Amino acid sequence: MNLNATNNVLRRSILAICGFAGVWLLIACSQSQPGLWIPENWKPSLEQVREQIDGLANQAAPASQQQLGQSSQNMADVADAQLFISYIQLMQRLDQQQRADLFKEQQAWLDARNQQASAAVISKGGTLAPLEYNNAFIEITEARLKNLQQRGGNHR
Amino acid sequence: MKLSDQQKRLCEHVINVFESGSIEGDYAAISIYADGPNGIKQVTYGRSQTTEYGNLEELIEMYVNSNGLYSAQLKPYLAKIGVTPLLDDATFKQLLRDAAKKDPLMRKVQDEFFDKRYFQPAMAWANAGGFTQPLSALVIYDSFIHSGSIPDFLRKRFPAALPVKNGVEKDWIKQYVDTRHEWLSQHSKKILQATIYRTQCFKNEIARDNWALAKIPIVANGVNVVD
């Protein structure tokens, strides 16, 4: 599968997963009492998509800058989608006050992520800049993902 | 810095290969990156990529004023670019693609625009630094396209002085290329390491003493550039 085909599959996967996750979040938020809305055995995964993009970006014949930029954006989008899923999974296990606290915490964290990722860009307007931004974005998002996953595990 | 038409064309074609994989460059390329103000996603367009919240409005204005095939359809967007997010506007993106693919005037306007935005500032920097060799022009132009400038933090990592400060031009370029190559190749992120085909190309040309860019083809990321 070439890079463009993979990118299309990836986009569709992210849209589908985020769409389902979004619906569940809306349902969850509309409930006055906490409870489980996501079936325990439903665990959407983007790991393989992520590994595939990563592999394509690092294949023997190097991709063009445009392809590398798009791949890095796709990896950032996958990481963000994974975080979104974990956030919803954690949210559904909390009581109302905890949900309100997590919402505020996540809002502040999103602002901080943008500031930190922007600060990591060394290039001044060149085509390398999106790669630098996305790499920092991915690193920061992965750290948050681990944190939310751990907290989700603690609430089981 | 005086480049012949052929030397300038060679520089542009090598950079086109680095950026898009093709010698002609991809004038219709559209990417969506989250590098807009406050991390919002934005449209990035054209042969050497200009952004919705950067200079895309200027490029489209140049095209609209040139009375191209799609000028009338793109004109209403001038008031929106950089104001209203357009990344989800399928009509706008299709107009940009169609103009680049079907109207030679858009390609001409992009050439003029990117020349003004990247090539001329790069050559101004080269002239101010006292550089004269065509290969130096290529290396400096590439840095402006890739990093937006000659990054200060890299210049601090090697001792060579600029030619204008009595340094030796070939020493400066060689040390800059080696330093940039080392920075990219040892970057903590593999995807940035993947971009060393640019500096590897320059190292090859330095090794074969191709300072006048007279020895062709120049192999850029596996593509033979002959003109």
Tab-separated table of C-alpha atoms in Angstrom:
chain	number	residue	atom	x	y	z
A	1	MET	CA	0.000	0.000	0.000
A	2	ASN	CA	1.467	3.353	-0.907
A	3	LEU	CA	1.654	6.400	1.333
A	4	ASN	CA	-1.361	8.171	-0.169
A	5	ALA	CA	-3.578	5.079	0.064
A	6	THR	CA	-2.495	4.588	3.672
A	7	ASN	CA	-3.255	8.208	4.415
A	8	ASN	CA	-6.788	7.793	3.058
A	9	VAL	CA	-7.401	4.650	5.114
A	10	LEU	CA	-6.030	6.424	8.131
A	11	ARG	CA	-8.271	9.441	7.680
A	12	ARG	CA	-11.333	7.224	7.389
A	13	SER	CA	-10.301	5.232	10.482
A	14	ILE	CA	-9.751	8.347	12.565
A	15	LEU	CA	-13.040	9.897	11.437
A	16	ALA	CA	-14.966	6.713	12.221
A	17	ILE	CA	-13.403	6.229	15.649
A	18	CYS	CA	-13.717	9.878	16.610
A	19	GLY	CA	-17.295	9.901	15.367
A	20	PHE	CA	-18.276	6.945	17.540
A	21	ALA	CA	-16.309	8.308	20.469
A	22	GLY	CA	-17.958	11.706	20.060
A	23	VAL	CA	-21.438	10.192	20.107
A	24	TRP	CA	-20.596	8.295	23.250
A	25	LEU	CA	-19.229	11.425	24.875
A	26	LEU	CA	-22.440	13.313	24.081
A	27	ILE	CA	-24.537	10.504	25.521
A	28	ALA	CA	-22.317	10.282	28.572
A	29	CYS	CA	-22.464	14.010	29.201
A	30	SER	CA	-26.244	14.022	28.931
A	31	GLN	CA	-26.610	11.505	31.770
A	32	SER	CA	-27.135	12.819	35.274
A	33	GLN	CA	-25.640	9.732	36.900
A	34	PRO	CA	-22.253	8.237	36.112
A	35	GLY	CA	-22.166	4.772	34.628
A	36	LEU	CA	-20.755	2.723	31.792
A	37	TRP	CA	-21.874	3.661	28.300
A	38	ILE	CA	-19.056	2.016	26.400
A	39	PRO	CA	-19.153	-1.808	26.281
A	40	GLU	CA	-16.180	-3.160	28.202
A	41	ASN	CA	-14.939	-5.259	25.278
A	42	TRP	CA	-15.091	-2.394	22.742
A	43	LYS	CA	-11.553	-1.077	22.518
A	44	PRO	CA	-10.911	0.686	19.205
A	45	SER	CA	-7.230	0.584	18.310
A	46	LEU	CA	-5.144	2.788	16.049
A	47	GLU	CA	-1.854	1.079	16.895
A	48	GLN	CA	-1.466	-0.755	13.585
A	49	VAL	CA	-2.326	2.326	11.540
A	50	ARG	CA	0.211	4.257	13.536
A	51	GLU	CA	2.932	1.660	13.088
A	52	GLN	CA	2.243	1.518	9.364
A	53	ILE	CA	2.572	5.271	8.878
A	54	ASP	CA	5.694	5.279	10.996
A	55	GLY	CA	7.130	2.491	8.839
A	56	LEU	CA	6.310	4.271	5.586
A	57	ALA	CA	7.906	7.471	6.770
A	58	ASN	CA	11.093	5.577	7.557
A	59	GLN	CA	11.310	3.290	4.547
A	60	ALA	CA	14.548	2.776	2.623
A	61	ALA	CA	13.701	5.177	-0.217
A	62	PRO	CA	13.071	8.454	1.625
A	63	ALA	CA	9.775	10.207	1.004
A	64	SER	CA	9.565	13.808	-0.200
A	65	GLN	CA	9.250	16.629	2.296
A	66	GLN	CA	5.544	16.970	1.496
A	67	GLN	CA	4.962	13.273	2.188
A	68	LEU	CA	6.976	13.423	5.406
A	69	GLY	CA	5.014	16.472	6.527
A	70	GLN	CA	1.705	14.781	5.821
A	71	SER	CA	2.829	11.594	7.573
A	72	SER	CA	3.877	13.525	10.663
A	73	GLN	CA	0.485	15.268	10.706
A	74	ASN	CA	-1.233	11.877	10.391
A	75	MET	CA	0.807	10.486	13.279
A	76	ALA	CA	-0.137	13.540	15.344
A	77	ASP	CA	-3.804	13.029	14.449
A	78	VAL	CA	-3.634	9.343	15.438
A	79	ALA	CA	-2.030	10.197	18.786
A	80	ASP	CA	-4.694	12.835	19.391
A	81	ALA	CA	-7.476	10.390	18.477
A	82	GLN	CA	-6.003	7.814	20.880
A	83	LEU	CA	-5.964	10.448	23.602
A	84	PHE	CA	-9.562	11.378	22.794
A	85	ILE	CA	-10.638	7.750	23.224
A	86	SER	CA	-8.785	7.385	26.536
A	87	TYR	CA	-10.270	10.664	27.760
A	88	ILE	CA	-13.799	9.393	27.083
A	89	GLN	CA	-13.051	6.005	28.611
A	90	LEU	CA	-11.802	7.712	31.766
A	91	MET	CA	-14.641	10.259	31.799
A	92	GLN	CA	-17.315	7.565	31.890
A	93	ARG	CA	-15.822	6.106	35.060
A	94	LEU	CA	-15.958	9.363	37.023
A	95	ASP	CA	-18.698	10.962	39.069
A	96	GLN	CA	-20.096	14.362	38.092
A	97	GLN	CA	-17.642	16.451	40.117
A	98	GLN	CA	-14.671	14.432	38.866
A	99	ARG	CA	-15.902	14.878	35.294
A	100	ALA	CA	-16.079	18.643	35.709
A	101	ASP	CA	-12.557	18.634	37.168
A	102	LEU	CA	-11.168	16.490	34.356
A	103	PHE	CA	-12.809	18.713	31.748
A	104	LYS	CA	-11.117	21.821	33.183
A	105	GLU	CA	-7.821	19.995	33.518
A	106	GLN	CA	-7.977	18.830	29.911
A	107	GLN	CA	-8.822	22.316	28.663
A	108	ALA	CA	-5.774	23.764	30.410
A	109	TRP	CA	-3.617	20.903	29.165
A	110	LEU	CA	-4.704	21.497	25.544
A	111	ASP	CA	-3.599	25.136	25.794
A	112	ALA	CA	-0.295	24.099	27.322
A	113	ARG	CA	0.259	21.483	24.591
A	114	ASN	CA	-0.041	24.075	21.875
A	115	GLN	CA	2.364	26.419	23.637
A	116	GLN	CA	4.943	23.685	24.183
A	117	ALA	CA	4.671	22.349	20.638
A	118	SER	CA	4.995	25.861	19.200
A	119	ALA	CA	8.043	26.500	21.363
A	120	ALA	CA	9.683	23.362	19.927
A	121	VAL	CA	9.667	24.771	16.371
A	122	ILE	CA	13.176	25.915	15.477
A	123	SER	CA	12.535	26.600	11.788
A	124	LYS	CA	11.253	30.011	10.849
A	125	GLY	CA	8.616	29.354	8.236
A	126	GLY	CA	10.362	26.556	6.336
A	127	THR	CA	8.848	23.249	5.306
A	128	LEU	CA	10.580	21.529	8.230
A	129	ALA	CA	8.476	23.531	10.714
A	130	PRO	CA	5.347	21.297	10.563
A	131	LEU	CA	7.524	18.241	11.283
A	132	GLU	CA	9.061	19.946	14.300
A	133	TYR	CA	5.643	21.028	15.592
A	134	ASN	CA	4.077	17.627	15.018
A	135	ASN	CA	6.925	15.733	16.656
A	136	ALA	CA	6.630	17.811	19.806
A	137	PHE	CA	2.831	17.501	19.660
A	138	ILE	CA	3.116	13.700	19.431
A	139	GLU	CA	5.568	13.464	22.348
A	140	ILE	CA	3.442	15.643	24.621
A	141	THR	CA	0.252	13.820	23.604
A	142	GLU	CA	1.777	10.381	24.197
A	143	ALA	CA	2.804	11.390	27.718
A	144	ARG	CA	-0.742	12.565	28.435
A	145	LEU	CA	-2.133	9.386	26.896
A	146	LYS	CA	-0.113	7.249	29.310
A	147	ASN	CA	-1.284	9.400	32.185
A	148	LEU	CA	-4.986	9.096	31.285
A	149	GLN	CA	-4.672	5.379	30.581
A	150	GLN	CA	-3.104	4.874	33.982
A	151	ARG	CA	-5.845	6.856	35.685
A	152	GLY	CA	-8.451	4.931	33.697
A	153	GLY	CA	-6.941	1.679	34.990
A	154	ASN	CA	-7.064	2.966	38.546
A	155	HIS	CA	-10.786	3.680	38.234
A	156	ARG	CA	-11.736	0.160	37.164
B	1	MET	CA	25.941	36.033	-6.557
B	2	LYS	CA	25.457	35.678	-10.288
B	3	LEU	CA	23.741	32.528	-11.463
B	4	SER	CA	23.104	31.648	-15.084
B	5	ASP	CA	19.535	30.735	-16.025
B	6	GLN	CA	20.562	27.087	-16.145
B	7	GLN	CA	22.227	27.207	-12.717
B	8	LYS	CA	19.150	28.827	-11.165
B	9	ARG	CA	16.890	26.275	-12.859
B	10	LEU	CA	19.063	23.447	-11.521
B	11	CYS	CA	18.758	24.850	-8.001
B	12	GLU	CA	14.963	25.071	-8.319
B	13	HIS	CA	14.649	21.595	-9.770
B	14	VAL	CA	16.783	20.000	-7.047
B	15	ILE	CA	14.663	21.708	-4.385
B	16	ASN	CA	11.478	20.638	-6.199
B	17	VAL	CA	12.612	17.022	-5.943
B	18	PHE	CA	13.397	17.382	-2.241
B	19	GLU	CA	10.022	18.951	-1.587
B	20	SER	CA	7.654	17.035	-3.858
B	21	GLY	CA	9.565	14.119	-5.382
B	22	SER	CA	9.299	15.535	-8.908
B	23	ILE	CA	11.579	17.832	-10.911
B	24	GLU	CA	8.699	20.080	-11.983
B	25	GLY	CA	7.400	20.397	-8.411
B	26	ASP	CA	3.820	19.964	-7.287
B	27	TYR	CA	2.077	23.287	-7.829
B	28	ALA	CA	-1.296	21.791	-6.821
B	29	ALA	CA	-0.073	20.329	-3.511
B	30	ILE	CA	-2.375	20.952	-0.578
B	31	SER	CA	-1.536	19.820	2.940
B	32	ILE	CA	-3.376	20.444	6.169
B	33	TYR	CA	-1.093	21.092	9.132
B	34	ALA	CA	-1.860	22.086	12.710
B	35	ASP	CA	0.659	24.917	12.625
B	36	GLY	CA	-1.717	27.859	12.384
B	37	PRO	CA	-2.226	30.460	15.144
B	38	ASN	CA	-2.819	28.741	18.507
B	39	GLY	CA	-2.228	25.354	16.920
B	40	ILE	CA	-5.255	25.442	14.628
B	41	LYS	CA	-5.143	23.527	11.369
B	42	GLN	CA	-4.615	25.450	8.176
B	43	VAL	CA	-4.339	24.981	4.429
B	44	THR	CA	-0.806	24.856	3.032
B	45	TYR	CA	-0.573	25.252	-0.728
B	46	GLY	CA	1.715	25.305	-3.704
B	47	ARG	CA	5.095	24.280	-5.092
B	48	SER	CA	7.037	25.451	-2.058
B	49	GLN	CA	4.092	25.625	0.328
B	50	THR	CA	2.594	28.841	1.646
B	51	THR	CA	0.039	28.907	4.439
B	52	GLU	CA	-3.506	30.131	4.940
B	53	TYR	CA	-2.523	32.282	7.918
B	54	GLY	CA	0.808	33.217	6.345
B	55	ASN	CA	1.172	34.410	2.764
B	56	LEU	CA	-1.510	32.491	0.860
B	57	GLU	CA	-3.621	35.636	0.525
B	58	GLU	CA	-0.738	37.422	-1.213
B	59	LEU	CA	-0.277	34.542	-3.660
B	60	ILE	CA	-3.987	34.380	-4.495
B	61	GLU	CA	-4.161	38.154	-4.852
B	62	MET	CA	-1.290	38.035	-7.355
B	63	TYR	CA	-3.172	35.355	-9.292
B	64	VAL	CA	-6.530	37.161	-9.142
B	65	ASN	CA	-4.895	40.347	-10.418
B	66	SER	CA	-3.326	38.392	-13.295
B	67	ASN	CA	-6.794	37.523	-14.654
B	68	GLY	CA	-6.257	33.792	-14.672
B	69	LEU	CA	-8.855	31.184	-15.628
B	70	TYR	CA	-9.980	30.852	-12.001
B	71	SER	CA	-9.438	34.457	-10.882
B	72	ALA	CA	-13.129	35.351	-10.761
B	73	GLN	CA	-13.968	32.266	-8.695
B	74	LEU	CA	-11.070	32.806	-6.292
B	75	LYS	CA	-11.598	36.560	-5.870
B	76	PRO	CA	-14.361	36.251	-3.205
B	77	TYR	CA	-11.960	34.190	-1.087
B	78	LEU	CA	-9.480	37.050	-0.744
B	79	ALA	CA	-11.540	38.538	2.076
B	80	LYS	CA	-11.742	35.166	3.822
B	81	ILE	CA	-8.151	33.911	3.692
B	82	GLY	CA	-6.557	34.306	7.110
B	83	VAL	CA	-9.896	35.374	8.600
B	84	THR	CA	-12.316	32.451	8.148
B	85	PRO	CA	-10.869	28.918	8.408
B	86	LEU	CA	-10.934	27.363	4.944
B	87	LEU	CA	-9.527	23.895	5.588
B	88	ASP	CA	-13.004	22.350	5.277
B	89	ASP	CA	-14.005	24.428	2.239
B	90	ALA	CA	-13.886	21.769	-0.482
B	91	THR	CA	-14.724	24.292	-3.223
B	92	PHE	CA	-11.818	26.536	-2.295
B	93	LYS	CA	-9.351	23.651	-2.173
B	94	GLN	CA	-10.578	22.292	-5.494
B	95	LEU	CA	-10.208	25.737	-7.083
B	96	LEU	CA	-6.618	25.897	-5.855
B	97	ARG	CA	-5.892	22.438	-7.280
B	98	ASP	CA	-7.630	23.146	-10.589
B	99	ALA	CA	-5.881	26.485	-11.047
B	100	ALA	CA	-2.464	24.848	-10.525
B	101	LYS	CA	-3.236	21.899	-12.808
B	102	LYS	CA	-5.158	23.611	-15.599
B	103	ASP	CA	-3.956	27.214	-15.720
B	104	PRO	CA	-0.287	27.817	-16.611
B	105	LEU	CA	-0.717	31.311	-15.223
B	106	MET	CA	-1.066	29.945	-11.673
B	107	ARG	CA	2.226	28.095	-12.090
B	108	LYS	CA	3.873	31.276	-13.378
B	109	VAL	CA	2.458	33.301	-10.471
B	110	GLN	CA	3.686	30.678	-7.994
B	111	ASP	CA	7.158	30.807	-9.549
B	112	GLU	CA	7.243	34.588	-9.121
B	113	PHE	CA	5.778	34.419	-5.612
B	114	PHE	CA	8.136	31.752	-4.287
B	115	ASP	CA	11.081	33.436	-5.995
B	116	LYS	CA	10.248	36.611	-4.085
B	117	ARG	CA	9.504	34.826	-0.791
B	118	TYR	CA	12.390	32.340	-0.679
B	119	PHE	CA	14.912	32.603	-3.510
B	120	GLN	CA	15.546	36.339	-3.389
B	121	PRO	CA	15.929	36.506	0.436
B	122	ALA	CA	18.278	33.502	0.246
B	123	MET	CA	20.394	35.182	-2.439
B	124	ALA	CA	20.374	38.462	-0.497
B	125	TRP	CA	21.753	36.542	2.504
B	126	ALA	CA	24.342	34.841	0.284
B	127	ASN	CA	25.436	38.147	-1.238
B	128	ALA	CA	25.711	39.810	2.155
B	129	GLY	CA	27.850	36.886	3.328
B	130	GLY	CA	30.178	37.164	0.335
B	131	PHE	CA	29.262	33.860	-1.350
B	132	THR	CA	29.822	33.488	-5.092
B	133	GLN	CA	29.632	29.773	-5.991
B	134	PRO	CA	26.458	28.243	-7.512
B	135	LEU	CA	26.657	25.244	-5.148
B	136	SER	CA	26.701	27.697	-2.224
B	137	ALA	CA	23.530	29.241	-3.668
B	138	LEU	CA	21.869	25.826	-3.748
B	139	VAL	CA	22.843	25.018	-0.143
B	140	ILE	CA	21.677	28.406	1.155
B	141	TYR	CA	18.444	28.363	-0.881
B	142	ASP	CA	17.687	24.890	0.469
B	143	SER	CA	18.086	26.110	4.043
B	144	PHE	CA	15.666	28.965	3.421
B	145	ILE	CA	13.098	26.555	1.948
B	146	HIS	CA	13.587	23.884	4.632
B	147	SER	CA	14.257	25.921	7.786
B	148	GLY	CA	13.204	29.400	6.698
B	149	SER	CA	16.737	30.724	7.205
B	150	ILE	CA	20.298	29.718	8.076
B	151	PRO	CA	19.609	28.738	11.712
B	152	ASP	CA	21.802	30.564	14.234
B	153	PHE	CA	22.109	27.536	16.500
B	154	LEU	CA	23.765	25.589	13.670
B	155	ARG	CA	26.138	28.432	12.779
B	156	LYS	CA	27.396	28.394	16.366
B	157	ARG	CA	28.402	24.740	16.028
B	158	PHE	CA	31.214	25.219	13.498
B	159	PRO	CA	34.202	27.579	13.407
B	160	ALA	CA	34.403	28.690	9.754
B	161	ALA	CA	34.004	32.427	9.154
B	162	LEU	CA	31.810	33.898	6.431
B	163	PRO	CA	33.655	34.855	3.220
B	164	VAL	CA	32.763	38.487	3.879
B	165	LYS	CA	34.700	38.173	7.140
B	166	ASN	CA	37.770	36.799	5.410
B	167	GLY	CA	36.645	33.197	5.699
B	168	VAL	CA	36.961	30.649	2.884
B	169	GLU	CA	33.637	30.087	1.097
B	170	LYS	CA	34.120	26.380	0.418
B	171	ASP	CA	35.150	25.746	4.042
B	172	TRP	CA	32.051	27.525	5.356
B	173	ILE	CA	29.668	25.661	3.074
B	174	LYS	CA	31.302	22.300	3.786
B	175	GLN	CA	31.188	22.844	7.545
B	176	TYR	CA	27.605	24.121	7.412
B	177	VAL	CA	26.450	21.129	5.358
B	178	ASP	CA	28.277	18.701	7.672
B	179	THR	CA	26.788	20.374	10.757
B	180	ARG	CA	23.269	20.383	9.302
B	181	HIS	CA	23.692	16.754	8.238
B	182	GLU	CA	24.823	15.754	11.728
B	183	TRP	CA	21.936	17.646	13.355
B	184	LEU	CA	19.337	15.968	11.145
B	185	SER	CA	20.878	12.500	11.180
B	186	GLN	CA	21.126	12.430	14.976
B	187	HIS	CA	17.732	13.957	15.650
B	188	SER	CA	15.710	12.178	18.330
B	189	LYS	CA	12.821	11.770	15.890
B	190	LYS	CA	13.329	9.306	13.053
B	191	ILE	CA	11.098	11.235	10.674
B	192	LEU	CA	13.445	14.214	10.818
B	193	GLN	CA	16.382	11.903	10.222
B	194	ALA	CA	14.654	10.932	6.979
B	195	THR	CA	15.326	14.418	5.582
B	196	ILE	CA	19.104	13.923	5.392
B	197	TYR	CA	18.806	13.090	1.700
B	198	ARG	CA	19.048	16.859	1.235
B	199	THR	CA	22.399	17.297	2.992
B	200	GLN	CA	23.640	13.971	1.606
B	201	CYS	CA	23.065	15.333	-1.908
B	202	PHE	CA	25.148	18.430	-1.058
B	203	LYS	CA	27.900	16.335	0.509
B	204	ASN	CA	28.078	14.324	-2.713
B	205	GLU	CA	28.358	17.472	-4.842
B	206	ILE	CA	31.049	18.907	-2.571
B	207	ALA	CA	32.951	15.606	-2.755
B	208	ARG	CA	32.974	15.708	-6.547
B	209	ASP	CA	33.976	19.384	-6.541
B	210	ASN	CA	30.820	20.480	-8.356
B	211	TRP	CA	30.909	24.096	-7.148
B	212	ALA	CA	29.798	25.466	-10.540
B	213	LEU	CA	26.942	22.941	-10.786
B	214	ALA	CA	28.399	22.040	-14.185
B	215	LYS	CA	28.557	18.297	-13.547
B	216	ILE	CA	25.185	16.787	-14.273
B	217	PRO	CA	23.124	14.918	-13.407
B	218	ILE	CA	22.822	15.939	-9.785
B	219	VAL	CA	21.224	13.050	-7.939
B	220	ALA	CA	18.573	14.425	-5.579
B	221	ASN	CA	16.832	11.846	-3.397
B	222	GLY	CA	17.334	9.226	-6.100
B	223	VAL	CA	16.182	11.459	-8.984
B	224	ASN	CA	18.597	12.561	-11.714
B	225	VAL	CA	18.354	16.321	-12.209
B	226	VAL	CA	19.944	17.334	-15.495
B	227	ASP	CA	18.542	20.808	-16.128
